[in-house]
CSV table of C-alpha atoms (C1' of nucleotides) in Angstrom, one decimal:
chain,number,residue,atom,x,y,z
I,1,UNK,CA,-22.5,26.0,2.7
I,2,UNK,CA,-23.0,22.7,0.5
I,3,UNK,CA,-21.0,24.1,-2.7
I,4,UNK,CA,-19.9,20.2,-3.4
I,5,UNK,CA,-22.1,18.4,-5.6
I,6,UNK,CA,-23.9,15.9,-3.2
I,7,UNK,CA,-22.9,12.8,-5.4
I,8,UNK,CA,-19.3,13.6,-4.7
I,9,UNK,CA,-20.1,13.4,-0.4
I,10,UNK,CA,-22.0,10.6,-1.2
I,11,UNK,CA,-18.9,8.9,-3.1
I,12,UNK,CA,-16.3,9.6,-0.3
I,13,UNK,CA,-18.3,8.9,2.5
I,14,UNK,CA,-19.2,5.6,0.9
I,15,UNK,CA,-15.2,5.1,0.0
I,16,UNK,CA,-14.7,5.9,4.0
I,17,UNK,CA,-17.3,3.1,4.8
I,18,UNK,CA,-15.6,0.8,2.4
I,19,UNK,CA,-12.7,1.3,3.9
I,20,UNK,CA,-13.4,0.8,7.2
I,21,UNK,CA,-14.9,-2.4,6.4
I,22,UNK,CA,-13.1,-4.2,4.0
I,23,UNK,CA,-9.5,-2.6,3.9
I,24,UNK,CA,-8.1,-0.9,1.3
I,25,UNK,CA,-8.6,-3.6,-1.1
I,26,UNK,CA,-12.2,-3.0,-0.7
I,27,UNK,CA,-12.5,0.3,-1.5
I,28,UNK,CA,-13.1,0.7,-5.5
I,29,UNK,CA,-14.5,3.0,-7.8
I,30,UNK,CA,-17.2,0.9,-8.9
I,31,UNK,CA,-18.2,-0.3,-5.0
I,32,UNK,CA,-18.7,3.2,-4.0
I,33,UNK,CA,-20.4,4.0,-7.3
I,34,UNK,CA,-22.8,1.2,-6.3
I,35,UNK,CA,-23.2,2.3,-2.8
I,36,UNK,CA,-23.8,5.7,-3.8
I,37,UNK,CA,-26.6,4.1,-6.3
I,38,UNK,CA,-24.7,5.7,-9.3
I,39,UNK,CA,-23.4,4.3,-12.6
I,40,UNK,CA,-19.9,2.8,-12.3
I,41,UNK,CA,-18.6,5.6,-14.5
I,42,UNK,CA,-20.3,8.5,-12.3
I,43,UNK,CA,-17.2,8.8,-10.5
I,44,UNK,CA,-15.0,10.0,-13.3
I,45,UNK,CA,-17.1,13.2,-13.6
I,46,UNK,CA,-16.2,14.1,-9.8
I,47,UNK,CA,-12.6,12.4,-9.6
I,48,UNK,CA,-9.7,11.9,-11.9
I,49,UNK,CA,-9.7,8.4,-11.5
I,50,UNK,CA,-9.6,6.6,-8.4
I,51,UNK,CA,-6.3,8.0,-7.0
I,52,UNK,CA,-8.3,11.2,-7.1
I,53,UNK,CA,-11.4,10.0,-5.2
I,54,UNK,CA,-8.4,8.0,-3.2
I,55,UNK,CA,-7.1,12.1,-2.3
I,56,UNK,CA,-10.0,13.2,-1.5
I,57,UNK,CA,-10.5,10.9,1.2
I,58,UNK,CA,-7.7,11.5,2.4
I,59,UNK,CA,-7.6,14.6,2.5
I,60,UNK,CA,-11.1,14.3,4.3
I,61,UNK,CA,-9.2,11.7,6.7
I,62,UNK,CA,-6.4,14.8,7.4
I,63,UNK,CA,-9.9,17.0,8.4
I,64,UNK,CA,-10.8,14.5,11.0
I,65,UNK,CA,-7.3,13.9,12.3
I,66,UNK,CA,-6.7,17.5,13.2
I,67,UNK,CA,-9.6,17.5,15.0
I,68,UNK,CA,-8.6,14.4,16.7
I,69,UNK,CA,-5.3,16.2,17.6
I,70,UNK,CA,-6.8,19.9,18.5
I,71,UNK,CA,-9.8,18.1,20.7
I,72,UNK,CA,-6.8,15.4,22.2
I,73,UNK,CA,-4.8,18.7,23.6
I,74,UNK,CA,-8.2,20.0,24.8
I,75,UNK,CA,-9.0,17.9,26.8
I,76,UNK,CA,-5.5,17.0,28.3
I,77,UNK,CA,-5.9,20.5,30.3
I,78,UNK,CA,-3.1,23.2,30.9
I,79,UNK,CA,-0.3,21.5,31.5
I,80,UNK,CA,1.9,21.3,28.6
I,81,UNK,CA,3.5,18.4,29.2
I,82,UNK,CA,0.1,16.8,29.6
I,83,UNK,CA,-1.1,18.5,26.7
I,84,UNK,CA,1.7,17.4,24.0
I,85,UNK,CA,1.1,13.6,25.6
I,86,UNK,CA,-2.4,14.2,24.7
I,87,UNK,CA,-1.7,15.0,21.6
I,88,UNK,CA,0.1,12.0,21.1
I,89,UNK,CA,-2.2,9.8,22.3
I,90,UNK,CA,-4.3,11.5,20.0
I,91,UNK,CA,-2.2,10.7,16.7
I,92,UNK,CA,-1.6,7.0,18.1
I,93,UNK,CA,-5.3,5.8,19.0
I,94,UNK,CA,-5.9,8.1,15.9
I,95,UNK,CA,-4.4,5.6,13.8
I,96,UNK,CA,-5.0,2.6,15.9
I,97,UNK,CA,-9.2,3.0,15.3
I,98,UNK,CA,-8.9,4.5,11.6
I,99,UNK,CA,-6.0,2.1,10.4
I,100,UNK,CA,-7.4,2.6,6.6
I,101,UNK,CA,-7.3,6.0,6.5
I,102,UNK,CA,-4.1,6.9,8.1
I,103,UNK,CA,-2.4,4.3,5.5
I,104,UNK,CA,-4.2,6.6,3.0
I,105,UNK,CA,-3.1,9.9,4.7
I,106,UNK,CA,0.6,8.5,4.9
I,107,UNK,CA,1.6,5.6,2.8
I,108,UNK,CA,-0.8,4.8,0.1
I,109,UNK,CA,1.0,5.1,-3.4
I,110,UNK,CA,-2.1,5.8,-5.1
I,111,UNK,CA,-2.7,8.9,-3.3
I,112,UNK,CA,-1.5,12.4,-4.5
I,113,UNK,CA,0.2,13.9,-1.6
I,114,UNK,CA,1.5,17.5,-3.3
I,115,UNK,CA,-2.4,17.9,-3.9
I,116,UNK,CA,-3.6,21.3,-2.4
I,117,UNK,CA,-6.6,19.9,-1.0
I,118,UNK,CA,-4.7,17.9,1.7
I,119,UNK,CA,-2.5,21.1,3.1
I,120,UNK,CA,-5.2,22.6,5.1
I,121,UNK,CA,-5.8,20.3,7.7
I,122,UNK,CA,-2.4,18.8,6.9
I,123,UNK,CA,-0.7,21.9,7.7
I,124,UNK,CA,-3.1,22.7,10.8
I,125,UNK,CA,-2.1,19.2,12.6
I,126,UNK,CA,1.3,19.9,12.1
I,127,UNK,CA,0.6,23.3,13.3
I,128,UNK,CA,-0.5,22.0,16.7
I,129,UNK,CA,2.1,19.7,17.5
I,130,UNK,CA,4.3,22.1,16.9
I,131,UNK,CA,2.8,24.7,19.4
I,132,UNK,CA,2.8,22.0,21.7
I,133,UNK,CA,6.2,21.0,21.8
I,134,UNK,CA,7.2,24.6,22.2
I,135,UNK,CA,7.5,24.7,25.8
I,136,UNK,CA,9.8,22.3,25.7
I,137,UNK,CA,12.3,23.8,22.8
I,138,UNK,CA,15.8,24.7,24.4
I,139,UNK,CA,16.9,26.9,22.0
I,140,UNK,CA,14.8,29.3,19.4
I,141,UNK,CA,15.3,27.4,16.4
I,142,UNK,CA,14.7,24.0,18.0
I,143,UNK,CA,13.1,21.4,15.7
I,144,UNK,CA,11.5,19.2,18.6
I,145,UNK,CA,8.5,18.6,16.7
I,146,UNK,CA,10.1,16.6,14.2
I,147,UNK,CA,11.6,14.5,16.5
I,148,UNK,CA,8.0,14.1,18.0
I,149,UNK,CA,6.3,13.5,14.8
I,150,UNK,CA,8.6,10.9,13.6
I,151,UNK,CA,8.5,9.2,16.7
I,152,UNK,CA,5.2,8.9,17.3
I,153,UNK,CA,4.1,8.2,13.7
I,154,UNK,CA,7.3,5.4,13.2
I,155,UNK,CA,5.6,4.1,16.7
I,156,UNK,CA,2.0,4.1,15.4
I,157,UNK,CA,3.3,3.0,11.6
I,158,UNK,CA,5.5,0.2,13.0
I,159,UNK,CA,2.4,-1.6,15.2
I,160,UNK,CA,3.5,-0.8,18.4
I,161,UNK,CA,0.2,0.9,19.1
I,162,UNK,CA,-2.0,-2.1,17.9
I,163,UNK,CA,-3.1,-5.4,19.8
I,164,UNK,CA,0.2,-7.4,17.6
I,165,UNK,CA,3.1,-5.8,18.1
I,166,UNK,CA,6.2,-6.6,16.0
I,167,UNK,CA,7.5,-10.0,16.7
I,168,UNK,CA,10.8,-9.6,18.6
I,169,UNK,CA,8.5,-7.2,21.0
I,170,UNK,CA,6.8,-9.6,23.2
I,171,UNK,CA,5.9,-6.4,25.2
I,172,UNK,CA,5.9,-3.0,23.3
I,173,UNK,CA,7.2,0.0,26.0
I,174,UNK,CA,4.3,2.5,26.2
I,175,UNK,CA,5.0,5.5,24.0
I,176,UNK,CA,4.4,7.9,27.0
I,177,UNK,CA,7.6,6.6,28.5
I,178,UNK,CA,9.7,7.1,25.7
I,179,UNK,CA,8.4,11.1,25.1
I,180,UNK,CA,9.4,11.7,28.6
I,181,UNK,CA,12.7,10.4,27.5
I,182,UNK,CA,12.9,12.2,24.6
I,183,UNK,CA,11.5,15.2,26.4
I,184,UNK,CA,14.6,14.6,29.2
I,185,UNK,CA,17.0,15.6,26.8
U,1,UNK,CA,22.4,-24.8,-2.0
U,2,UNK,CA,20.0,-24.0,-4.5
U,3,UNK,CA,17.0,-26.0,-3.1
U,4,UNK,CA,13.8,-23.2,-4.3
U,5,UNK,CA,12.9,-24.2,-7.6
U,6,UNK,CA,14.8,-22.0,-10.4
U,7,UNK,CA,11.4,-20.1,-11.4
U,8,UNK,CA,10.7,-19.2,-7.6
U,9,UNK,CA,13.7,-17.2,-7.8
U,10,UNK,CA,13.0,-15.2,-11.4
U,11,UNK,CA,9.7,-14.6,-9.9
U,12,UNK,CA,11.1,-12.7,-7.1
U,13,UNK,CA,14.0,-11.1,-9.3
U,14,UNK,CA,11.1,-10.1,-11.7
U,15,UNK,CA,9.4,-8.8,-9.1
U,16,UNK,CA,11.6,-6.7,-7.6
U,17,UNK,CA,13.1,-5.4,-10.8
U,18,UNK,CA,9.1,-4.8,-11.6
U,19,UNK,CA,8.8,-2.8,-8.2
U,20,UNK,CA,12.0,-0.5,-8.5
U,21,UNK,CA,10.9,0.3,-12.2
U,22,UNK,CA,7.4,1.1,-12.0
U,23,UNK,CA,6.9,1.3,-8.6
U,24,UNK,CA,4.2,-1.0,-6.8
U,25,UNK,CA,1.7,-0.4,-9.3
U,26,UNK,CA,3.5,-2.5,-11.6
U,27,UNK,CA,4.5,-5.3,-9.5
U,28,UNK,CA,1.7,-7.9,-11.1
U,29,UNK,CA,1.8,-11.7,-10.7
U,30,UNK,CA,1.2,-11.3,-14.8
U,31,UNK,CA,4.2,-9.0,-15.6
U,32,UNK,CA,6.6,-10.9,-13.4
U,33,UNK,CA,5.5,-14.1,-15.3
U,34,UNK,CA,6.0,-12.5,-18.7
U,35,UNK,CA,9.6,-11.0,-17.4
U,36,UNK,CA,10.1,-14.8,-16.4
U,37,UNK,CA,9.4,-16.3,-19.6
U,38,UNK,CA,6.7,-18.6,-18.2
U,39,UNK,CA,3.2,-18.2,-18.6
U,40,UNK,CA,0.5,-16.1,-16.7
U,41,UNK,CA,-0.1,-19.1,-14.5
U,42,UNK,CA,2.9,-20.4,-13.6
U,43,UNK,CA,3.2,-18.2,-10.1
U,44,UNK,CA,0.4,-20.2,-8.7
U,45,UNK,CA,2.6,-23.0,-8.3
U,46,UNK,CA,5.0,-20.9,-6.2
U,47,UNK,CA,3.6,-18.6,-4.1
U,48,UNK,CA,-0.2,-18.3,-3.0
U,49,UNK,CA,-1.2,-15.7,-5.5
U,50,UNK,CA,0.1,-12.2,-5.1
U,51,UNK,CA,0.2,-12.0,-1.7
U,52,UNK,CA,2.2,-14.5,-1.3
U,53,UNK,CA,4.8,-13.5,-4.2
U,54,UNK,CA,4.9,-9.7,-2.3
U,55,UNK,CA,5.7,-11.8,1.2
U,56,UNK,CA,8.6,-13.5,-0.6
U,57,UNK,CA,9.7,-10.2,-1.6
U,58,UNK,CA,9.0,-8.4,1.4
U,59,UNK,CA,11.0,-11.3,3.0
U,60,UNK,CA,14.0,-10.8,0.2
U,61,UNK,CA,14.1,-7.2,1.5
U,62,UNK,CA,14.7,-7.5,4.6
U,63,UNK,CA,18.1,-10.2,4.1
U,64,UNK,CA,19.2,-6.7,1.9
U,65,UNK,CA,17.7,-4.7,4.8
U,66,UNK,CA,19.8,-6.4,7.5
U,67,UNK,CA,22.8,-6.7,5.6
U,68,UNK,CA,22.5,-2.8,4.5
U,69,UNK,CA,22.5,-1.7,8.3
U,70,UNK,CA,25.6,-4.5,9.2
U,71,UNK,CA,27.4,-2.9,6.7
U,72,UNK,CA,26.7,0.3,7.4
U,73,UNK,CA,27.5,-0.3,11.6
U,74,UNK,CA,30.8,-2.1,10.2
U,75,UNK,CA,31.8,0.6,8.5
U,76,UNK,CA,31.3,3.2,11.0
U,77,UNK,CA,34.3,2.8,13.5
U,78,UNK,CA,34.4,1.5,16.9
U,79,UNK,CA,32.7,4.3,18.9
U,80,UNK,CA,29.1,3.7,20.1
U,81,UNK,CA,27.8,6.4,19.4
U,82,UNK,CA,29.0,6.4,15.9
U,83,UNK,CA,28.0,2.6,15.1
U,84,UNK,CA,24.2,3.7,16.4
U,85,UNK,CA,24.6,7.3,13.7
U,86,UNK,CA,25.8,4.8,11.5
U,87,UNK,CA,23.1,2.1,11.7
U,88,UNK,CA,20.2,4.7,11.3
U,89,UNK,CA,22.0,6.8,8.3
U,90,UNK,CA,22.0,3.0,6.3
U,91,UNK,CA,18.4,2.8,7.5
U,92,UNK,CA,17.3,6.2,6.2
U,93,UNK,CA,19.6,5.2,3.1
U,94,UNK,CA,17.9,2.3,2.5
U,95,UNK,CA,14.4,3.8,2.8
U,96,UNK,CA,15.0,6.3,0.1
U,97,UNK,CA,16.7,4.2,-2.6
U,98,UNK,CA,14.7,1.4,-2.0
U,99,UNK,CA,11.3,3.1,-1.2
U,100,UNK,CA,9.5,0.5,-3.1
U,101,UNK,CA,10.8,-2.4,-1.2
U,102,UNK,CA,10.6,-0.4,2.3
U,103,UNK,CA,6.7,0.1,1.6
U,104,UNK,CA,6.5,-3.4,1.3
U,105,UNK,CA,8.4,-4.5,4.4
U,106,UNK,CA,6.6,-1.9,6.5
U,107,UNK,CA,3.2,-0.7,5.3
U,108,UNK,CA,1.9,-2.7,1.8
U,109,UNK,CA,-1.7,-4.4,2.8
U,110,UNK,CA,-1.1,-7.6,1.0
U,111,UNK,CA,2.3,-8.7,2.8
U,112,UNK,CA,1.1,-11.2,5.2
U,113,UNK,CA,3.7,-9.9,8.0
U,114,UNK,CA,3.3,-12.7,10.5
U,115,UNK,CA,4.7,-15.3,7.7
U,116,UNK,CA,7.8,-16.8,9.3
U,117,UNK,CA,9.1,-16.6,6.2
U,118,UNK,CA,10.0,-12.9,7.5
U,119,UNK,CA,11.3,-14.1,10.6
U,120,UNK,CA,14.7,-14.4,10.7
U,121,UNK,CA,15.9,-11.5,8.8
U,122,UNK,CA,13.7,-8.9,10.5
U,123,UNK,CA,14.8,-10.2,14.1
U,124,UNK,CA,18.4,-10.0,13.0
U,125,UNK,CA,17.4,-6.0,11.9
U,126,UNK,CA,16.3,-5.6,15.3
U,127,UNK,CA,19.0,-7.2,17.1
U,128,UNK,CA,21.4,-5.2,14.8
U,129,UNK,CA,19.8,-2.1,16.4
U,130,UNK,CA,18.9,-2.9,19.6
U,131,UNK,CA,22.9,-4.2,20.1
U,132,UNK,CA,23.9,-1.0,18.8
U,133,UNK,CA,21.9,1.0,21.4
U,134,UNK,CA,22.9,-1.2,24.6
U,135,UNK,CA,25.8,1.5,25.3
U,136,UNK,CA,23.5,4.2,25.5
U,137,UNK,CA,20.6,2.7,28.2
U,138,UNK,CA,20.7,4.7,31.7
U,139,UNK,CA,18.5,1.1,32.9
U,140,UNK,CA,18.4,-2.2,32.8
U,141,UNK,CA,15.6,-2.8,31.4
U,142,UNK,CA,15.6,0.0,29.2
U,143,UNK,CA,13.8,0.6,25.6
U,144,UNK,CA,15.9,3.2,23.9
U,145,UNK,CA,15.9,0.9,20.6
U,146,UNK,CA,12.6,1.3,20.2
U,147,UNK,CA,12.7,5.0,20.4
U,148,UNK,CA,15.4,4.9,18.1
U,149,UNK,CA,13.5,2.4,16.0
U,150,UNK,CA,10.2,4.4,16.0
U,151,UNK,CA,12.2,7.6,15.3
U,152,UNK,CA,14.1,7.1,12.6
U,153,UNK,CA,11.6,4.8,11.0
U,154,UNK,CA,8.8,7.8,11.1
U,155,UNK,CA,11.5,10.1,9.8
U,156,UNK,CA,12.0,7.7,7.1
U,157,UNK,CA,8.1,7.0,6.6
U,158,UNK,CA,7.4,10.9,6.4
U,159,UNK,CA,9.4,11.3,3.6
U,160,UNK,CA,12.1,13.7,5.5
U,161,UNK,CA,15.0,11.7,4.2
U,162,UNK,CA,13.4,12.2,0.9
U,163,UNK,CA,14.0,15.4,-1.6
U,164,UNK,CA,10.5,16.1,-1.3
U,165,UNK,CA,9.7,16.8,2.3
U,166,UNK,CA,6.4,17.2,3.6
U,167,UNK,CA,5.1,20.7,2.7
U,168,UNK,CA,4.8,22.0,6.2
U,169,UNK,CA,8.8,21.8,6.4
U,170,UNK,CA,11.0,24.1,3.7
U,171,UNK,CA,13.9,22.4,4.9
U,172,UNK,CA,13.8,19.1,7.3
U,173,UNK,CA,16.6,18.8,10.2
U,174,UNK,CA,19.3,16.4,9.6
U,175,UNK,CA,18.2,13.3,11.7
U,176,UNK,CA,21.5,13.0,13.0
U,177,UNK,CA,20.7,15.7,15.2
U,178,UNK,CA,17.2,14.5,16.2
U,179,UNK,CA,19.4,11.1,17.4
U,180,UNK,CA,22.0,13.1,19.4
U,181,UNK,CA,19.1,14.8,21.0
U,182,UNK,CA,17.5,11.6,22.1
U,183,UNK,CA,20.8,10.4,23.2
U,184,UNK,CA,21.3,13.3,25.4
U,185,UNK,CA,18.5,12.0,27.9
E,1,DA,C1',-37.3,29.2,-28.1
E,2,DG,C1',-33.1,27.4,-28.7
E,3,DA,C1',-28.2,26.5,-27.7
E,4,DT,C1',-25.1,25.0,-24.0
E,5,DC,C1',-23.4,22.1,-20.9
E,6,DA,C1',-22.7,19.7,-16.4
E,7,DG,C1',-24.0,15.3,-14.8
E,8,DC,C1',-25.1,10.7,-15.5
E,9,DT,C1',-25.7,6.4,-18.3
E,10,DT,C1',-24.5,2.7,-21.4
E,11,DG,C1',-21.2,0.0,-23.6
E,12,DA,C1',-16.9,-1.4,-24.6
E,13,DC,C1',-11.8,-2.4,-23.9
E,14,DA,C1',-7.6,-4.0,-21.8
E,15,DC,C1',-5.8,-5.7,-17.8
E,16,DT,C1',-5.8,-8.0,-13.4
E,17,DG,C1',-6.0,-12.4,-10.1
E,18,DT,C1',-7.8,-16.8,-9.8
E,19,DC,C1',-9.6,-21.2,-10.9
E,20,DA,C1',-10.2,-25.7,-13.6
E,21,DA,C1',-8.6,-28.8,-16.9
E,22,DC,C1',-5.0,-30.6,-19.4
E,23,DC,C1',-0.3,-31.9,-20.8
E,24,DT,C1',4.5,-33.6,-19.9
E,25,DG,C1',8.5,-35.3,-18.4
E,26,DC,C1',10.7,-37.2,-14.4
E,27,DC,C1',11.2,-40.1,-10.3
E,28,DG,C1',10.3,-43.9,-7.4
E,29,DC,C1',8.4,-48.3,-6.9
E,30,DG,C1',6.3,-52.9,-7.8
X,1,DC,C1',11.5,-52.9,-17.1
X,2,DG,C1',7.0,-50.8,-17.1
X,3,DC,C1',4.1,-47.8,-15.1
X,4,DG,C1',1.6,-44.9,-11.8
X,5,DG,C1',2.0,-40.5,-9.5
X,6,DC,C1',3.0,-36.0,-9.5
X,7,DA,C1',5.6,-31.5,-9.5
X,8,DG,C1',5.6,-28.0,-12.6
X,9,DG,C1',4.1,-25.9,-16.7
X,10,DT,C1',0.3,-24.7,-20.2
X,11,DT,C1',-4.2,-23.0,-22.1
X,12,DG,C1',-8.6,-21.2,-21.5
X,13,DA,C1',-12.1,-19.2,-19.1
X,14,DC,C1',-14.3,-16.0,-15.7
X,15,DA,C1',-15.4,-12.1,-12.7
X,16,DG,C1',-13.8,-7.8,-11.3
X,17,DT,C1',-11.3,-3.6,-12.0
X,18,DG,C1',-10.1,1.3,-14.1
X,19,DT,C1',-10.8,4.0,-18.0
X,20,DC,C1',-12.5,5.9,-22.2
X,21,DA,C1',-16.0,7.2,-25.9
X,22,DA,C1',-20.5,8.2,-27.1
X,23,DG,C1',-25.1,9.4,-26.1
X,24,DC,C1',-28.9,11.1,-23.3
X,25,DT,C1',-31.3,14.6,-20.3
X,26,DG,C1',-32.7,18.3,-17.9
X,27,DA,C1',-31.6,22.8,-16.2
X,28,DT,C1',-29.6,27.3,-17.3
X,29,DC,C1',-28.5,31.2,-19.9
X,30,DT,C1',-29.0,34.3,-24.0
DNA sequence: AGATCAGCTTGACACTGTCAACCTGCCGCG
DNA sequence: CGCGGCAGGTTGACAGTGTCAAGCTGATCT
């Protein structure tokens, strides 16, 4: 099953460490070269530069994200109301816990979003908040899921889900009560 | 009432003409010297290094910012409903022809976002929209503006507003419809 | 056995942000 | 009036970055 050369693991998951600790700014080529005890240049023979090595994690971040999502319904049991709050309680702490890579998934520049690798598990999340919002659709070709997605991802993007919320919001509403709004209509 | 130092100012011009050109990637303390005519040092005696030269820009963008969704509620007639369409369509308007500056009010790293120097011009966006949504609240106490906020801001952040939607999605909803939707809760 | 080549190294280059030292003209004050 | 201080600009240097070219090396295939 390992078809990947090992040195290219080695060089995300030590990008995915850097990230976590120092922040975007800390994540270089030659940093995870040197935590992957490789020549700076090593990289280039893996990546095309740093926004590749940049996709790759990301698109490794997209891996673990659906699973976030898929085990978040899991576990939210049969319900579907339950289980599309799951889900977005999911995609929120999601991004709350790995705030580096869902700015790579989403916003970085650097990062090649029409790349192939990232549709997989990009498509699959989408996939299953789609299928969750289905119960809720009031007409075949409703679109409810992108109403969900942007909200939830404009609440997790704009802070409201971290410890400092935006400063006019002395108290952020919790994003449960505005679905059940949204899912009122 | 021109009390910042002339060179402040062609730093943050520079900058942004930097930004829309070449996109974020170009923005450098370096370049926006050169484009200023000073020398590659000369920043440091405005703005504390490149963070502090994107904050002033993030904070330049959001005077336009404000001012782009005044107009755009101005413009939009008296009824409520069509102020509130109004407001989001110069949001979403402003997130696709300025995408640079909207990273950097919103998601870029560097942009220290508690600098006060932010303050008033992204409270006055808020009250803009959260004025515009009053109409609409079945409560008191109600929260709809951030709903709308977090909707049309991950709409916006997800690239549907942009000719390149994300690949799960041939062809995104208009988010007008997403809004009346809400609205109908 | 010998050619091939992926994978890695070394070395170099241009560019970046940042710091220290220095210059310069202006402004306020003794 | 003279002069000290200093905001604002310069030059020069340094470490760190991405990227490229050249070379090495060991396995693999013919």
């Amino acid at each position: 099953m390992i078809e990947t050369p090992p040195l290219r693991e080695a060089l995300i998951q030590a990008g995915i460490a850097l990230l976590a600790e120092g922040g975007p700014a800390a994540l270089t080529l030659r940093q995870a070269a040197l935590r992957a005890g490789v020549s700076h240049a090593a990289p280039a023979h893996h990546f095309s530069g740093l926004p590749g090595l940049l996709t790759a994690i990301a698109a490794r971040a997209f891996d673990t994200f659906a699973q976030t999502l898929q085990t978040a319904r899991d576990g939210a049991g049969d319900d579907p109301r339950a289980r599309l709050h799951g889900i977005c309680q999911g995609y929120l702490t999601f991004a709350a816990t790995h705030a580096g890579l869902f700015h790579l998934m989403f916003t970085a520049p650097e990062v090649d979003r029409r790349d192939p690798a990232l549709d997989p598990a990009a498509a699959l999340s989408y996939q299953i908040l789609q299928q969750a919002c289905r119960p809720f659709a009031t007409h075949p070709d409703d679109r409810l899921e992108v109403s969900v997605w942007s909200m939830v991802h404009g609440y997790a993007a704009l802070g409201f889900c971290t410890p400092a919320p935006p400063r006019p919001m002395a108290k952020p509403p919790k994003f449960s009560d505005l679905l059940d709004e949204l899912l009122r209509s």
